[in-house]
Every structure is written in C-alpha cells, then in structure tokens.
Amino acid sequence: MILTLKPDADPEAVRRALAARGLWVVRLDGADGPVAFEVRAHSRAVAAGELADLPGVAAVAAPPSPHPRLDAQPERIDVGGLEIGPGAPPVWIAGPCCIESEEQIEATAAAVAAAGARMLRGGAFKPRTSPHEFQGHGLAALDWLAAAARRHGLRTVSEALSERDAEAVAARVDMVQVGSRNMQNFALLRAVGATGRPALLKRGMAATIEEWRLAAEHLLVAGAPGVVFCERGVRGFDPASRNLLDLGAVALLAHVDRLPVVVDPSHALGRRDLVPHLAKAALAAGAAGVMIEVHAAPERALSDGPQALPPDEFAELLREARASGRASA
Ligand code: PEP
Ligand code: MN
C-alpha cells in the first residue's frame, strides 16, 4: 500500500502516526514529486480506509485484492445457528472418520454430545488413497448422521467428494466439507458453493496459504454464505510425523486475516496419543475450533483407527479444555 502525502505535510509526523498504529513504512522520494510512504506488507494488515483520513495523507493506493469476497467475509460465520470464528467460543467437532452403521453414529453422537461437542462429523463419501479400502456408505449414511445429530442437538459436517453429490450432501448437513485432496477441484468448489451451505475447506497437502484463500474465494463467488478453513497438516519431509501441522498458518488466518479456522489434529500426525496435545496447541494459536476423529473401538474402525480417540479420551480432553477456558460447554 502506498500513501502519498499532501505538499504541506510533515513527513516525520505522518511516520510517527503510522508507527503508533503498528505500521512500518519506507519513504519513497521522487525527484520533485510529493513524499510517499510504502507500508511494509509484514507490519500489520490494514484497510486503506483506515489511513486515508490521517492528517497529512493525500491519497492511499492499494493493489486490488485477488480475493475481495473473502476479505469481506465476516469474522464469524453462522453454521446452523452456531457461530464459528474469532471471538466465538471454540467449537468442538467430533465423530468417526467414516460412518460405518446407524448404530455406530448414534452411539458416537450421544457420547460426543455428552462430552461437549457441538458438531458431529462423519464421512459418507470417503476419499481413500487406495481403491481397495472402504469407500463409505453414501447418502444413506448421511441420513443416519442427520438423525443422530438431531437427537443429540448437534450440527453436522460431511464431505462431498464430487460435484454430482454436492446438492444431495448439502441437503443433509449444516456444513459441506471439501477434502484436502480436492482443495483445488474448481468444479467441486463451484458446485459446493452453489448449494448455499457454509463450507469447511480443508487445506491441500501442498497448498500455499494464498492458494487456500483463493479456493475459498471460488466457494464464495459460487454462492457459499461463508467458509471455515481447516488446517490438517501439509506434506512435510519427515515420515516420522505423517503430516506437518502448520500452526503458523492458523495464527495468520486467525489473527491477521481474522477468519474462522479450525484444526484437525487427527489427520495431522495420524496418532491418537498426540491428538490432545495438538488440539490444545491449535486453540492456543488462535483456532476457532477443533475437529477430532472419535471411534468407540478404534482397533476395529474401517478407516483411520490409529488416530481415533475413544469417547472417554475425547471427554477427558474436553474436561481439560474446559478447565482452561477453551471449551464452550
Ligand atoms: C476427513 O476429514 O475425513 C478427511 C478425509 O480428511 P483430509 O481431506 O484432510 O484427508
Ligand atoms: Mn479420516
């Protein structure tokens, strides 16, 4: 952003006023034109309007944003009557990796609701790395999910894997998930946006933060009323941790962009013993919520058993979070 000063302005007074607002500037002196300051991108995110009225400032030029809809998205978005975003109580989203049966999702909903979760997750269309693994029960599973959630006062989120299913998934859940492997599937983003449901946008395994923001822009342009970001770990160099959970990205989205971002610690490391530690770190970094895989018998789970928390460990985690003021219930 470039500020051009009035001819009679005192450049040092303007510099001090900007510094007092947390802005670092570089003075740009033309041969005999007016004095200008460039606001350094990393000092603080600031809206052009905030600076235009400062004494001594004649004009503010800001490059057009590539994601104007996202920039205009409110800090908190409404998901079935539940607010998610900076300033709202952290939202705990829990449930199995995949919905395996009507009984399983009912029992899980009862357990996670009693522990303090506000939203039920569960995959019905599963993006599996191998075609030989369980692919999900499809729409029938979403009807089980919706019924169980209704009985226990929970909102729901589930993934749409293809544009073909977006409408049917959106008709059954409060928020439609776009999975990591599909973050830049633009046809799917358009279809999910067009359903008019809020979206949970998982970060692609090798996506930059700006690519992630632009994927959200696609959803918003297509008609999504709001996007909640979900950090789930990016591809790192070290196989000892399955993925590299980028809490720096979470802090940036939460504190600089002021956007709703939740963290999925289950898919990050792929190990249940570390999930509680990462969940707490996520909230400390500014996450507006946490999404955790919970399974009554992780050793028998049809997918992602090693990372699923049994319900009693999930309840214990929420008790600890509540004790430190990081759970809403
Ligand atoms: C999931 O949340 O069930 C899932 C498949 O996650 P991801 O897209 O992050 O791998
Ligand atoms: Mn999973």
GROMACS .gro file of C-alpha atoms and ligand atoms in nm:
model
  340
    1MET     CA    1   0.000   0.000   0.000
    2ILE     CA    2   0.135   0.346  -0.092
    3LEU     CA    3   0.045   0.668   0.093
    4THR     CA    4   0.104   0.996  -0.087
    5LEU     CA    5   0.141   1.296   0.143
    6LYS     CA    6  -0.002   1.645   0.100
    7PRO     CA    7   0.259   1.902  -0.013
    8ASP     CA    8   0.249   2.081   0.325
    9ALA     CA    9   0.253   1.761   0.536
   10ASP     CA   10   0.530   1.693   0.789
   11PRO     CA   11   0.662   1.351   0.678
   12GLU     CA   12   0.806   1.272   1.022
   13ALA     CA   13   0.473   1.345   1.192
   14VAL     CA   14   0.298   1.112   0.947
   15ARG     CA   15   0.563   0.844   1.003
   16ARG     CA   16   0.510   0.869   1.380
   17ALA     CA   17   0.131   0.844   1.339
   18LEU     CA   18   0.175   0.530   1.127
   19ALA     CA   19   0.426   0.377   1.370
   20ALA     CA   20   0.179   0.435   1.653
   21ARG     CA   21  -0.066   0.218   1.455
   22GLY     CA   22   0.189  -0.063   1.428
   23LEU     CA   23   0.281   0.014   1.068
   24TRP     CA   24   0.636   0.011   0.937
   25VAL     CA   25   0.696   0.229   0.636
   26VAL     CA   26   0.966   0.301   0.380
   27ARG     CA   27   0.993   0.654   0.247
   28LEU     CA   28   0.979   0.682  -0.131
   29ASP     CA   29   1.113   1.013  -0.258
   30GLY     CA   30   1.053   1.106  -0.619
   31ALA     CA   31   1.277   1.370  -0.785
   32ASP     CA   32   1.044   1.658  -0.704
   33GLY     CA   33   0.708   1.494  -0.658
   34PRO     CA   34   0.527   1.461  -0.325
   35VAL     CA   35   0.667   1.243  -0.044
   36ALA     CA   36   0.519   0.894  -0.032
   37PHE     CA   37   0.540   0.606   0.215
   38GLU     CA   38   0.515   0.239   0.132
   39VAL     CA   39   0.356   0.036   0.411
   40ARG     CA   40   0.557  -0.283   0.456
   41ALA     CA   41   0.341  -0.587   0.397
   42HIS     CA   42   0.453  -0.761   0.716
   43SER     CA   43   0.398  -0.481   0.964
   44ARG     CA   44   0.022  -0.518   1.014
   45ALA     CA   45  -0.280  -0.589   0.795
   46VAL     CA   46  -0.460  -0.260   0.750
   47ALA     CA   47  -0.753  -0.137   0.543
   48ALA     CA   48  -0.689   0.155   0.307
   49GLY     CA   49  -0.985   0.342   0.457
   50GLU     CA   50  -0.821   0.342   0.800
   51LEU     CA   51  -0.531   0.553   0.669
   52ALA     CA   52  -0.698   0.787   0.423
   53ASP     CA   53  -0.816   1.025   0.698
   54LEU     CA   54  -0.480   1.064   0.875
   55PRO     CA   55  -0.360   1.426   0.887
   56GLY     CA   56  -0.113   1.491   0.607
   57VAL     CA   57  -0.223   1.197   0.387
   58ALA     CA   58  -0.345   1.297   0.040
   59ALA     CA   59  -0.413   0.956  -0.115
   60VAL     CA   60  -0.389   0.586  -0.043
   61ALA     CA   61  -0.329   0.341  -0.328
   62ALA     CA   62  -0.383  -0.026  -0.254
   63PRO     CA   63  -0.336  -0.305  -0.507
   64PRO     CA   64  -0.665  -0.479  -0.578
   65SER     CA   65  -0.705  -0.793  -0.368
   66PRO     CA   66  -0.728  -1.123  -0.559
   67HIS     CA   67  -0.991  -1.239  -0.309
   68PRO     CA   68  -1.230  -0.949  -0.241
   69ARG     CA   69  -1.517  -1.176  -0.133
   70LEU     CA   70  -1.303  -1.345   0.127
   71ASP     CA   71  -1.175  -1.010   0.252
   72ALA     CA   72  -1.537  -0.906   0.301
   73GLN     CA   73  -1.640  -1.227   0.477
   74PRO     CA   74  -1.747  -1.156   0.836
   75GLU     CA   75  -1.510  -1.277   1.109
   76ARG     CA   76  -1.765  -1.524   1.239
   77ILE     CA   77  -1.993  -1.733   1.027
   78ASP     CA   78  -2.319  -1.899   1.116
   79VAL     CA   79  -2.337  -2.276   1.076
   80GLY     CA   80  -2.687  -2.396   1.155
   81GLY     CA   81  -2.719  -2.134   1.429
   82LEU     CA   82  -2.369  -2.195   1.570
   83GLU     CA   83  -2.114  -1.915   1.537
   84ILE     CA   84  -1.761  -2.010   1.432
   85GLY     CA   85  -1.474  -1.763   1.418
   86PRO     CA   86  -1.252  -1.529   1.617
   87GLY     CA   87  -1.415  -1.423   1.942
   88ALA     CA   88  -1.677  -1.700   1.950
   89PRO     CA   89  -1.632  -1.990   2.196
   90PRO     CA   90  -1.419  -2.268   2.040
   91VAL     CA   91  -1.629  -2.527   1.861
   92TRP     CA   92  -1.551  -2.896   1.908
   93ILE     CA   93  -1.639  -3.110   1.607
   94ALA     CA   94  -1.617  -3.483   1.662
   95GLY     CA   95  -1.718  -3.813   1.510
   96PRO     CA   96  -1.585  -4.111   1.321
   97CYS     CA   97  -1.368  -4.092   1.014
   98CYS     CA   98  -1.640  -4.276   0.826
   99ILE     CA   99  -1.996  -4.355   0.916
  100GLU     CA  100  -1.998  -4.733   0.946
  101SER     CA  101  -2.355  -4.802   1.059
  102GLU     CA  102  -2.665  -4.636   1.201
  103GLU     CA  103  -2.587  -4.776   1.548
  104GLN     CA  104  -2.228  -4.656   1.537
  105ILE     CA  105  -2.315  -4.294   1.451
  106GLU     CA  106  -2.597  -4.286   1.708
  107ALA     CA  107  -2.367  -4.408   1.988
  108THR     CA  108  -2.090  -4.170   1.883
  109ALA     CA  109  -2.330  -3.874   1.865
  110ALA     CA  110  -2.456  -3.949   2.217
  111ALA     CA  111  -2.103  -3.975   2.355
  112VAL     CA  112  -1.954  -3.666   2.191
  113ALA     CA  113  -2.260  -3.451   2.270
  114ALA     CA  114  -2.240  -3.555   2.636
  115ALA     CA  115  -1.871  -3.462   2.636
  116GLY     CA  116  -1.944  -3.112   2.500
  117ALA     CA  117  -1.903  -3.133   2.121
  118ARG     CA  118  -2.130  -2.904   1.921
  119MET     CA  119  -2.095  -3.061   1.579
  120LEU     CA  120  -2.094  -3.420   1.452
  121ARG     CA  121  -1.864  -3.528   1.171
  122GLY     CA  122  -1.855  -3.849   0.971
  123GLY     CA  123  -1.766  -3.939   0.615
  124ALA     CA  124  -2.017  -4.096   0.381
  125PHE     CA  125  -1.814  -4.047   0.063
  126LYS     CA  126  -1.457  -4.127   0.156
  127PRO     CA  127  -1.154  -4.009  -0.038
  128ARG     CA  128  -0.929  -4.315   0.010
  129THR     CA  129  -0.578  -4.324  -0.119
  130SER     CA  130  -0.632  -4.687  -0.223
  131PRO     CA  131  -0.936  -4.803  -0.423
  132HIS     CA  132  -0.928  -5.130  -0.226
  133GLU     CA  133  -1.027  -4.961   0.101
  134PHE     CA  134  -1.378  -4.888   0.231
  135GLN     CA  135  -1.530  -4.603   0.028
  136GLY     CA  136  -1.825  -4.511   0.254
  137HIS     CA  137  -2.199  -4.587   0.267
  138GLY     CA  138  -2.304  -4.279   0.063
  139LEU     CA  139  -2.628  -4.089   0.111
  140ALA     CA  140  -2.788  -4.346   0.342
  141ALA     CA  141  -2.508  -4.275   0.591
  142LEU     CA  142  -2.584  -3.903   0.578
  143ASP     CA  143  -2.943  -3.972   0.676
  144TRP     CA  144  -2.814  -4.168   0.978
  145LEU     CA  145  -2.578  -3.879   1.059
  146ALA     CA  146  -2.855  -3.618   1.038
  147ALA     CA  147  -3.094  -3.821   1.253
  148ALA     CA  148  -2.834  -3.891   1.521
  149ALA     CA  149  -2.729  -3.526   1.528
  150ARG     CA  150  -3.090  -3.412   1.563
  151ARG     CA  151  -3.146  -3.645   1.857
  152HIS     CA  152  -2.843  -3.503   2.040
  153GLY     CA  153  -2.865  -3.134   1.946
  154LEU     CA  154  -2.556  -3.136   1.723
  155ARG     CA  155  -2.482  -2.966   1.390
  156THR     CA  156  -2.329  -3.175   1.114
  157VAL     CA  157  -2.044  -3.167   0.865
  158SER     CA  158  -1.958  -3.422   0.597
  159GLU     CA  159  -1.754  -3.431   0.281
  160ALA     CA  160  -1.881  -3.401  -0.076
  161LEU     CA  161  -1.642  -3.589  -0.299
  162SER     CA  162  -1.784  -3.497  -0.635
  163GLU     CA  163  -1.989  -3.220  -0.796
  164ARG     CA  164  -2.257  -3.479  -0.867
  165ASP     CA  165  -2.321  -3.534  -0.493
  166ALA     CA  166  -2.280  -3.176  -0.369
  167GLU     CA  167  -2.651  -3.091  -0.370
  168ALA     CA  168  -2.757  -3.416  -0.201
  169VAL     CA  169  -2.488  -3.382   0.067
  170ALA     CA  170  -2.580  -3.018   0.131
  171ALA     CA  171  -2.945  -3.114   0.174
  172ARG     CA  172  -2.848  -3.338   0.468
  173VAL     CA  173  -2.576  -3.145   0.657
  174ASP     CA  174  -2.520  -2.799   0.806
  175MET     CA  175  -2.174  -2.757   0.652
  176VAL     CA  176  -2.021  -2.926   0.346
  177GLN     CA  177  -1.659  -3.037   0.373
  178VAL     CA  178  -1.421  -3.008   0.081
  179GLY     CA  179  -1.136  -3.250   0.146
  180SER     CA  180  -0.766  -3.189   0.124
  181ARG     CA  181  -0.730  -3.381  -0.199
  182ASN     CA  182  -0.998  -3.163  -0.358
  183MET     CA  183  -0.899  -2.815  -0.241
  184GLN     CA  184  -0.828  -2.707  -0.598
  185ASN     CA  185  -1.101  -2.910  -0.767
  186PHE     CA  186  -1.263  -2.596  -0.901
  187ALA     CA  187  -1.569  -2.769  -1.044
  188LEU     CA  188  -1.638  -2.918  -0.700
  189LEU     CA  189  -1.581  -2.581  -0.531
  190ARG     CA  190  -1.834  -2.423  -0.767
  191ALA     CA  191  -2.087  -2.698  -0.703
  192VAL     CA  192  -2.046  -2.684  -0.323
  193GLY     CA  193  -2.067  -2.303  -0.325
  194ALA     CA  194  -2.383  -2.317  -0.535
  195THR     CA  195  -2.562  -2.527  -0.273
  196GLY     CA  196  -2.575  -2.219  -0.047
  197ARG     CA  197  -2.439  -2.408   0.255
  198PRO     CA  198  -2.134  -2.291   0.451
  199ALA     CA  199  -1.823  -2.487   0.355
  200LEU     CA  200  -1.542  -2.642   0.556
  201LEU     CA  201  -1.238  -2.608   0.334
  202LYS     CA  202  -0.950  -2.838   0.419
  203ARG     CA  203  -0.606  -2.722   0.317
  204GLY     CA  204  -0.447  -2.910   0.029
  205MET     CA  205  -0.142  -3.115   0.119
  206ALA     CA  206   0.092  -2.884  -0.069
  207ALA     CA  207  -0.121  -2.570  -0.090
  208THR     CA  208   0.017  -2.228  -0.004
  209ILE     CA  209  -0.193  -2.010   0.222
  210GLU     CA  210  -0.276  -1.782  -0.070
  211GLU     CA  211  -0.394  -2.079  -0.281
  212TRP     CA  212  -0.610  -2.182   0.014
  213ARG     CA  213  -0.760  -1.832   0.035
  214LEU     CA  214  -0.827  -1.836  -0.339
  215ALA     CA  215  -1.003  -2.173  -0.313
  216ALA     CA  216  -1.228  -2.010  -0.051
  217GLU     CA  217  -1.286  -1.723  -0.293
  218HIS     CA  218  -1.414  -1.976  -0.550
  219LEU     CA  219  -1.665  -2.110  -0.296
  220LEU     CA  220  -1.783  -1.760  -0.204
  221VAL     CA  221  -1.815  -1.644  -0.565
  222ALA     CA  222  -2.024  -1.954  -0.638
  223GLY     CA  223  -2.264  -1.868  -0.355
  224ALA     CA  224  -2.134  -2.012  -0.027
  225PRO     CA  225  -2.254  -1.793   0.261
  226GLY     CA  226  -1.924  -1.846   0.444
  227VAL     CA  227  -1.609  -2.057   0.452
  228VAL     CA  228  -1.446  -2.213   0.757
  229PHE     CA  229  -1.084  -2.308   0.692
  230CYS     CA  230  -0.944  -2.636   0.827
  231GLU     CA  231  -0.571  -2.695   0.874
  232ARG     CA  232  -0.495  -3.068   0.878
  233GLY     CA  233  -0.123  -3.076   0.811
  234VAL     CA  234   0.073  -3.035   0.492
  235ARG     CA  235   0.317  -3.278   0.334
  236GLY     CA  236   0.648  -3.245   0.516
  237PHE     CA  237   0.986  -3.406   0.459
  238ASP     CA  238   0.985  -3.632   0.762
  239PRO     CA  239   0.789  -3.960   0.760
  240ALA     CA  240   0.812  -3.977   1.141
  241SER     CA  241   0.518  -3.735   1.156
  242ARG     CA  242   0.254  -3.818   0.897
  243ASN     CA  243   0.191  -3.453   0.809
  244LEU     CA  244   0.331  -3.123   0.927
  245LEU     CA  245   0.063  -2.936   1.122
  246ASP     CA  246   0.107  -2.572   1.024
  247LEU     CA  247   0.003  -2.375   1.331
  248GLY     CA  248   0.174  -2.068   1.185
  249ALA     CA  249  -0.089  -2.072   0.909
  250VAL     CA  250  -0.359  -2.098   1.175
  251ALA     CA  251  -0.223  -1.797   1.364
  252LEU     CA  252  -0.201  -1.599   1.039
  253LEU     CA  253  -0.559  -1.673   0.931
  254ALA     CA  254  -0.698  -1.623   1.280
  255HIS     CA  255  -0.510  -1.315   1.396
  256VAL     CA  256  -0.412  -1.131   1.077
  257ASP     CA  257  -0.688  -1.225   0.832
  258ARG     CA  258  -0.946  -1.256   1.115
  259LEU     CA  259  -1.104  -1.560   0.952
  260PRO     CA  260  -1.263  -1.870   1.103
  261VAL     CA  261  -1.008  -2.152   1.102
  262VAL     CA  262  -1.034  -2.487   1.276
  263VAL     CA  263  -0.766  -2.752   1.319
  264ASP     CA  264  -0.789  -3.126   1.255
  265PRO     CA  265  -0.517  -3.281   1.472
  266SER     CA  266  -0.629  -3.637   1.388
  267HIS     CA  267  -0.515  -3.636   1.025
  268ALA     CA  268  -0.207  -3.431   1.112
  269LEU     CA  269   0.004  -3.687   1.290
  270GLY     CA  270  -0.216  -3.992   1.250
  271ARG     CA  271  -0.160  -4.096   1.616
  272ARG     CA  272  -0.422  -4.078   1.887
  273ASP     CA  273  -0.172  -4.025   2.172
  274LEU     CA  274  -0.069  -3.687   2.028
  275VAL     CA  275  -0.415  -3.560   1.934
  276PRO     CA  276  -0.489  -3.393   2.272
  277HIS     CA  277  -0.156  -3.207   2.272
  278LEU     CA  278  -0.208  -3.077   1.919
  279ALA     CA  279  -0.569  -2.981   1.993
  280LYS     CA  280  -0.457  -2.761   2.283
  281ALA     CA  281  -0.175  -2.610   2.077
  282ALA     CA  282  -0.424  -2.532   1.799
  283LEU     CA  283  -0.652  -2.338   2.032
  284ALA     CA  284  -0.356  -2.153   2.179
  285ALA     CA  285  -0.255  -2.050   1.826
  286GLY     CA  286  -0.598  -1.899   1.759
  287ALA     CA  287  -0.807  -2.182   1.613
  288ALA     CA  288  -1.181  -2.122   1.632
  289GLY     CA  289  -1.239  -2.491   1.685
  290VAL     CA  290  -1.101  -2.841   1.664
  291MET     CA  291  -1.220  -3.138   1.460
  292ILE     CA  292  -1.136  -3.477   1.609
  293GLU     CA  293  -1.199  -3.832   1.494
  294VAL     CA  294  -1.371  -4.037   1.764
  295HIS     CA  295  -1.445  -4.410   1.743
  296ALA     CA  296  -1.585  -4.642   2.011
  297ALA     CA  297  -1.346  -4.924   1.910
  298PRO     CA  298  -1.057  -4.768   1.715
  299GLU     CA  299  -0.893  -5.108   1.660
  300ARG     CA  300  -1.197  -5.215   1.457
  301ALA     CA  301  -1.250  -4.886   1.266
  302LEU     CA  302  -1.294  -4.925   0.890
  303SER     CA  303  -1.067  -4.624   0.835
  304ASP     CA  304  -0.814  -4.417   1.032
  305GLY     CA  305  -0.837  -4.629   1.351
  306PRO     CA  306  -0.486  -4.543   1.476
  307GLN     CA  307  -0.572  -4.175   1.502
  308ALA     CA  308  -0.923  -4.206   1.651
  309LEU     CA  309  -0.981  -4.116   2.016
  310PRO     CA  310  -1.212  -4.344   2.213
  311PRO     CA  311  -1.507  -4.144   2.355
  312ASP     CA  312  -1.370  -4.143   2.712
  313GLU     CA  313  -1.042  -3.987   2.599
  314PHE     CA  314  -1.232  -3.727   2.397
  315ALA     CA  315  -1.439  -3.645   2.707
  316GLU     CA  316  -1.120  -3.616   2.913
  317LEU     CA  317  -0.970  -3.375   2.659
  318LEU     CA  318  -1.280  -3.154   2.675
  319ARG     CA  319  -1.272  -3.159   3.055
  320GLU     CA  320  -0.916  -3.032   3.043
  321ALA     CA  321  -1.002  -2.772   2.780
  322ARG     CA  322  -1.299  -2.654   2.985
  323ALA     CA  323  -1.079  -2.621   3.291
  324SER     CA  324  -0.852  -2.389   3.096
  325GLY     CA  325  -1.144  -2.196   2.944
  326ARG     CA  326  -1.110  -2.349   2.596
  327ALA     CA  327  -1.439  -2.533   2.564
  328SER     CA  328  -1.780  -2.378   2.534
  329ALA     CA  329  -1.978  -2.635   2.728
  330PEP     C1  330  -1.157  -3.640   0.658
  330PEP     O1  331  -1.169  -3.539   0.729
  330PEP     O2  332  -1.227  -3.739   0.672
  330PEP     C2  333  -1.052  -3.646   0.555
  330PEP     C3  334  -1.053  -3.737   0.459
  330PEP     O3  335  -0.957  -3.552   0.568
  330PEP     P1  336  -0.850  -3.493   0.465
  330PEP     O4  337  -0.924  -3.447   0.344
  330PEP     O5  338  -0.789  -3.382   0.545
  330PEP     O6  339  -0.751  -3.603   0.437
  331MN      MN  340  -1.011  -3.987   0.849
   0.00000   0.00000   0.00000
